[in-house]
Amino acid sequence: MELENAVISSTSSSSAGSREYKVVMLGAGGVGKSAMTMQFISHRFPDYHDPTIEDAYKTQVRIDDEPAYLDILDTAGQAEFTAMRDQYMRGGEGFIICYSITDRQSFQEAAEFKELIYRVRHTYDIPVVLVGNKIDLEEFRQVSQLKKE
Ligand SMILES: Nc1nc2c(ncn2[C@@H]2O[C@H](COP(=O)(O)OP(=O)(O)OP(=O)(O)O)[C@@H](O)[C@H]2O)c(=O)[nH]1
Ligand SMILES: [Mg+2]
């Protein structure tokens, strides 16, 4: 896959000068973690599902008016690829937990991902954002808006 503006990095490299923020994308298989990451990194939306094993992206952003690097780790939702989970859970400084509004199970798994972060880090004091994806598929919604709260 081609990516503009992004360096694929296998491990967390430190980049001289700028602060680096490590963000980990979590969520069940097929909820759209990679699509969201691609959209952010290369402004393209892949319309196919190529199950991720693990992909890392690095991009330059401005955070609090300072140049910074964002390391985004796009992880596997599918259970057969989850062997490296504990390792990336330890390294993440912030987590984006995704579910699909069309997939009730993925919403339940979102709660499990939060627990998993806690199990590995022993604290809830870590930035976590919950993202309900596929909102264009309102007619197939399985997670009510009330449930999110
Ligand atoms: N309609 C719709 N489809 C989406 C959206 N986001 C992702 N998809 C589609 O959902 C499918 C799965 O998307 P991926 O981004 O590969 O899902 P993933 O969470 O990375 O899946 P794994 O890597 O297996 O964990 C693809 O066909 C995407 O095009 C969305 O917001 N709306
Ligand atoms: Mg993926």
PDB file of N, CA and C in Angstrom, residues 26-65:
ATOM      1  N   LEU A  26      -7.230   0.376  18.762  1.00  0.00           N
ATOM      2  CA  LEU A  26      -7.742  -0.913  19.230  1.00  0.00           C
ATOM      3  C   LEU A  26      -9.188  -1.080  18.782  1.00  0.00           C
ATOM      4  N   GLY A  27      -9.627  -2.314  18.735  1.00  0.00           N
ATOM      5  CA  GLY A  27     -11.035  -2.571  18.405  1.00  0.00           C
ATOM      6  C   GLY A  27     -11.183  -3.888  17.676  1.00  0.00           C
ATOM      7  N   ALA A  28     -12.409  -4.368  17.632  1.00  0.00           N
ATOM      8  CA  ALA A  28     -12.712  -5.661  17.019  1.00  0.00           C
ATOM      9  C   ALA A  28     -12.364  -5.666  15.524  1.00  0.00           C
ATOM     10  N   GLY A  29     -12.290  -6.852  14.961  1.00  0.00           N
ATOM     11  CA  GLY A  29     -11.981  -6.991  13.534  1.00  0.00           C
ATOM     12  C   GLY A  29     -13.048  -6.333  12.669  1.00  0.00           C
ATOM     13  N   GLY A  30     -12.585  -5.597  11.677  1.00  0.00           N
ATOM     14  CA  GLY A  30     -13.493  -5.050  10.670  1.00  0.00           C
ATOM     15  C   GLY A  30     -14.260  -3.802  11.061  1.00  0.00           C
ATOM     16  N   VAL A  31     -13.944  -3.214  12.212  1.00  0.00           N
ATOM     17  CA  VAL A  31     -14.712  -2.026  12.615  1.00  0.00           C
ATOM     18  C   VAL A  31     -14.263  -0.758  11.888  1.00  0.00           C
ATOM     19  N   GLY A  32     -13.061  -0.816  11.287  1.00  0.00           N
ATOM     20  CA  GLY A  32     -12.611   0.337  10.508  1.00  0.00           C
ATOM     21  C   GLY A  32     -11.371   1.031  11.066  1.00  0.00           C
ATOM     22  N   LYS A  33     -10.583   0.331  11.874  1.00  0.00           N
ATOM     23  CA  LYS A  33      -9.368   0.943  12.432  1.00  0.00           C
ATOM     24  C   LYS A  33      -8.403   1.348  11.327  1.00  0.00           C
ATOM     25  N   SER A  34      -8.196   0.449  10.368  1.00  0.00           N
ATOM     26  CA  SER A  34      -7.237   0.755   9.303  1.00  0.00           C
ATOM     27  C   SER A  34      -7.780   1.841   8.385  1.00  0.00           C
ATOM     28  N   ALA A  35      -9.068   1.772   8.095  1.00  0.00           N
ATOM     29  CA  ALA A  35      -9.678   2.786   7.220  1.00  0.00           C
ATOM     30  C   ALA A  35      -9.518   4.171   7.844  1.00  0.00           C
ATOM     31  N   MET A  36      -9.733   4.234   9.144  1.00  0.00           N
ATOM     32  CA  MET A  36      -9.622   5.505   9.853  1.00  0.00           C
ATOM     33  C   MET A  36      -8.171   6.000   9.844  1.00  0.00           C
ATOM     34  N   THR A  37      -7.261   5.073  10.058  1.00  0.00           N
ATOM     35  CA  THR A  37      -5.839   5.432  10.083  1.00  0.00           C
ATOM     36  C   THR A  37      -5.399   5.930   8.710  1.00  0.00           C
ATOM     37  N   MET A  38      -5.806   5.202   7.667  1.00  0.00           N
ATOM     38  CA  MET A  38      -5.455   5.598   6.288  1.00  0.00           C
ATOM     39  C   MET A  38      -6.019   6.973   5.958  1.00  0.00           C
ATOM     40  N   GLN A  39      -7.257   7.176   6.355  1.00  0.00           N
ATOM     41  CA  GLN A  39      -7.919   8.456   6.082  1.00  0.00           C
ATOM     42  C   GLN A  39      -7.118   9.593   6.740  1.00  0.00           C
ATOM     43  N   PHE A  40      -6.646   9.353   7.932  1.00  0.00           N
ATOM     44  CA  PHE A  40      -5.891  10.377   8.663  1.00  0.00           C
ATOM     45  C   PHE A  40      -4.509  10.580   8.046  1.00  0.00           C
ATOM     46  N   ILE A  41      -3.843   9.474   7.728  1.00  0.00           N
ATOM     47  CA  ILE A  41      -2.461   9.554   7.252  1.00  0.00           C
ATOM     48  C   ILE A  41      -2.393   9.983   5.783  1.00  0.00           C
ATOM     49  N   SER A  42      -3.213   9.380   4.955  1.00  0.00           N
ATOM     50  CA  SER A  42      -3.039   9.619   3.512  1.00  0.00           C
ATOM     51  C   SER A  42      -4.298  10.120   2.830  1.00  0.00           C
ATOM     52  N   HIS A  43      -5.298  10.486   3.605  1.00  0.00           N
ATOM     53  CA  HIS A  43      -6.545  11.064   3.072  1.00  0.00           C
ATOM     54  C   HIS A  43      -7.194  10.173   2.027  1.00  0.00           C
ATOM     55  N   ARG A  44      -7.060   8.900   2.251  1.00  0.00           N
ATOM     56  CA  ARG A  44      -7.695   7.929   1.353  1.00  0.00           C
ATOM     57  C   ARG A  44      -8.490   6.935   2.169  1.00  0.00           C
ATOM     58  N   PHE A  45      -9.586   6.485   1.605  1.00  0.00           N
ATOM     59  CA  PHE A  45     -10.440   5.536   2.324  1.00  0.00           C
ATOM     60  C   PHE A  45     -10.423   4.193   1.603  1.00  0.00           C
ATOM     61  N   PRO A  46      -9.778   3.182   2.185  1.00  0.00           N
ATOM     62  CA  PRO A  46      -9.788   1.866   1.532  1.00  0.00           C
ATOM     63  C   PRO A  46     -11.162   1.219   1.720  1.00  0.00           C
ATOM     64  N   ASP A  47     -11.750   0.742   0.634  1.00  0.00           N
ATOM     65  CA  ASP A  47     -13.105   0.189   0.772  1.00  0.00           C
ATOM     66  C   ASP A  47     -13.090  -1.336   0.873  1.00  0.00           C
ATOM     67  N   TYR A  48     -11.887  -1.895   1.038  1.00  0.00           N
ATOM     68  CA  TYR A  48     -11.779  -3.344   1.204  1.00  0.00           C
ATOM     69  C   TYR A  48     -11.328  -3.627   2.642  1.00  0.00           C
ATOM     70  N   HIS A  49     -11.545  -4.863   3.066  1.00  0.00           N
ATOM     71  CA  HIS A  49     -11.072  -5.255   4.400  1.00  0.00           C
ATOM     72  C   HIS A  49      -9.899  -6.204   4.253  1.00  0.00           C
ATOM     73  N   ASP A  50      -8.720  -5.691   4.563  1.00  0.00           N
ATOM     74  CA  ASP A  50      -7.511  -6.505   4.534  1.00  0.00           C
ATOM     75  C   ASP A  50      -7.104  -6.652   5.999  1.00  0.00           C
ATOM     76  N   PRO A  51      -7.417  -7.780   6.635  1.00  0.00           N
ATOM     77  CA  PRO A  51      -7.187  -7.882   8.075  1.00  0.00           C
ATOM     78  C   PRO A  51      -5.744  -7.546   8.463  1.00  0.00           C
ATOM     79  N   THR A  52      -5.621  -6.662   9.392  1.00  0.00           N
ATOM     80  CA  THR A  52      -4.305  -6.177   9.804  1.00  0.00           C
ATOM     81  C   THR A  52      -3.640  -7.179  10.741  1.00  0.00           C
ATOM     82  N   ILE A  53      -2.325  -7.324  10.608  1.00  0.00           N
ATOM     83  CA  ILE A  53      -1.563  -8.023  11.646  1.00  0.00           C
ATOM     84  C   ILE A  53      -1.033  -6.938  12.590  1.00  0.00           C
ATOM     85  N   GLU A  54      -0.247  -6.048  12.067  1.00  0.00           N
ATOM     86  CA  GLU A  54       0.163  -4.869  12.826  1.00  0.00           C
ATOM     87  C   GLU A  54       0.866  -3.917  11.862  1.00  0.00           C
ATOM     88  N   ASP A  55       0.434  -2.680  11.821  1.00  0.00           N
ATOM     89  CA  ASP A  55       1.075  -1.678  10.973  1.00  0.00           C
ATOM     90  C   ASP A  55       1.363  -0.446  11.808  1.00  0.00           C
ATOM     91  N   ALA A  56       2.551   0.124  11.570  1.00  0.00           N
ATOM     92  CA  ALA A  56       2.917   1.326  12.317  1.00  0.00           C
ATOM     93  C   ALA A  56       3.131   2.476  11.347  1.00  0.00           C
ATOM     94  N   TYR A  57       2.650   3.638  11.703  1.00  0.00           N
ATOM     95  CA  TYR A  57       2.786   4.829  10.863  1.00  0.00           C
ATOM     96  C   TYR A  57       3.337   5.954  11.711  1.00  0.00           C
ATOM     97  N   LYS A  58       4.120   6.782  11.064  1.00  0.00           N
ATOM     98  CA  LYS A  58       4.606   7.966  11.775  1.00  0.00           C
ATOM     99  C   LYS A  58       4.306   9.181  10.918  1.00  0.00           C
ATOM    100  N   THR A  59       3.727  10.178  11.517  1.00  0.00           N
ATOM    101  CA  THR A  59       3.403  11.374  10.756  1.00  0.00           C
ATOM    102  C   THR A  59       3.680  12.606  11.610  1.00  0.00           C
ATOM    103  N   GLN A  60       3.933  13.727  10.921  1.00  0.00           N
ATOM    104  CA  GLN A  60       4.218  14.959  11.645  1.00  0.00           C
ATOM    105  C   GLN A  60       2.947  15.745  11.861  1.00  0.00           C
ATOM    106  N   VAL A  61       2.785  16.237  13.058  1.00  0.00           N
ATOM    107  CA  VAL A  61       1.591  17.022  13.383  1.00  0.00           C
ATOM    108  C   VAL A  61       2.037  18.210  14.244  1.00  0.00           C
ATOM    109  N   ARG A  62       1.097  19.080  14.548  1.00  0.00           N
ATOM    110  CA  ARG A  62       1.377  20.114  15.561  1.00  0.00           C
ATOM    111  C   ARG A  62       0.488  19.852  16.757  1.00  0.00           C
ATOM    112  N   ILE A  63       1.068  19.767  17.910  1.00  0.00           N
ATOM    113  CA  ILE A  63       0.288  19.545  19.126  1.00  0.00           C
ATOM    114  C   ILE A  63       0.649  20.656  20.098  1.00  0.00           C
ATOM    115  N   ASP A  64      -0.356  21.365  20.580  1.00  0.00           N
ATOM    116  CA  ASP A  64      -0.134  22.518  21.468  1.00  0.00           C
ATOM    117  C   ASP A  64       0.860  23.494  20.836  1.00  0.00           C
ATOM    118  N   ASP A  65       0.682  23.676  19.514  1.00  0.00           N
ATOM    119  CA  ASP A  65       1.521  24.627  18.785  1.00  0.00           C
ATOM    120  C   ASP A  65       2.989  24.231  18.671  1.00  0.00           C
TER     121      ASP A  65
END
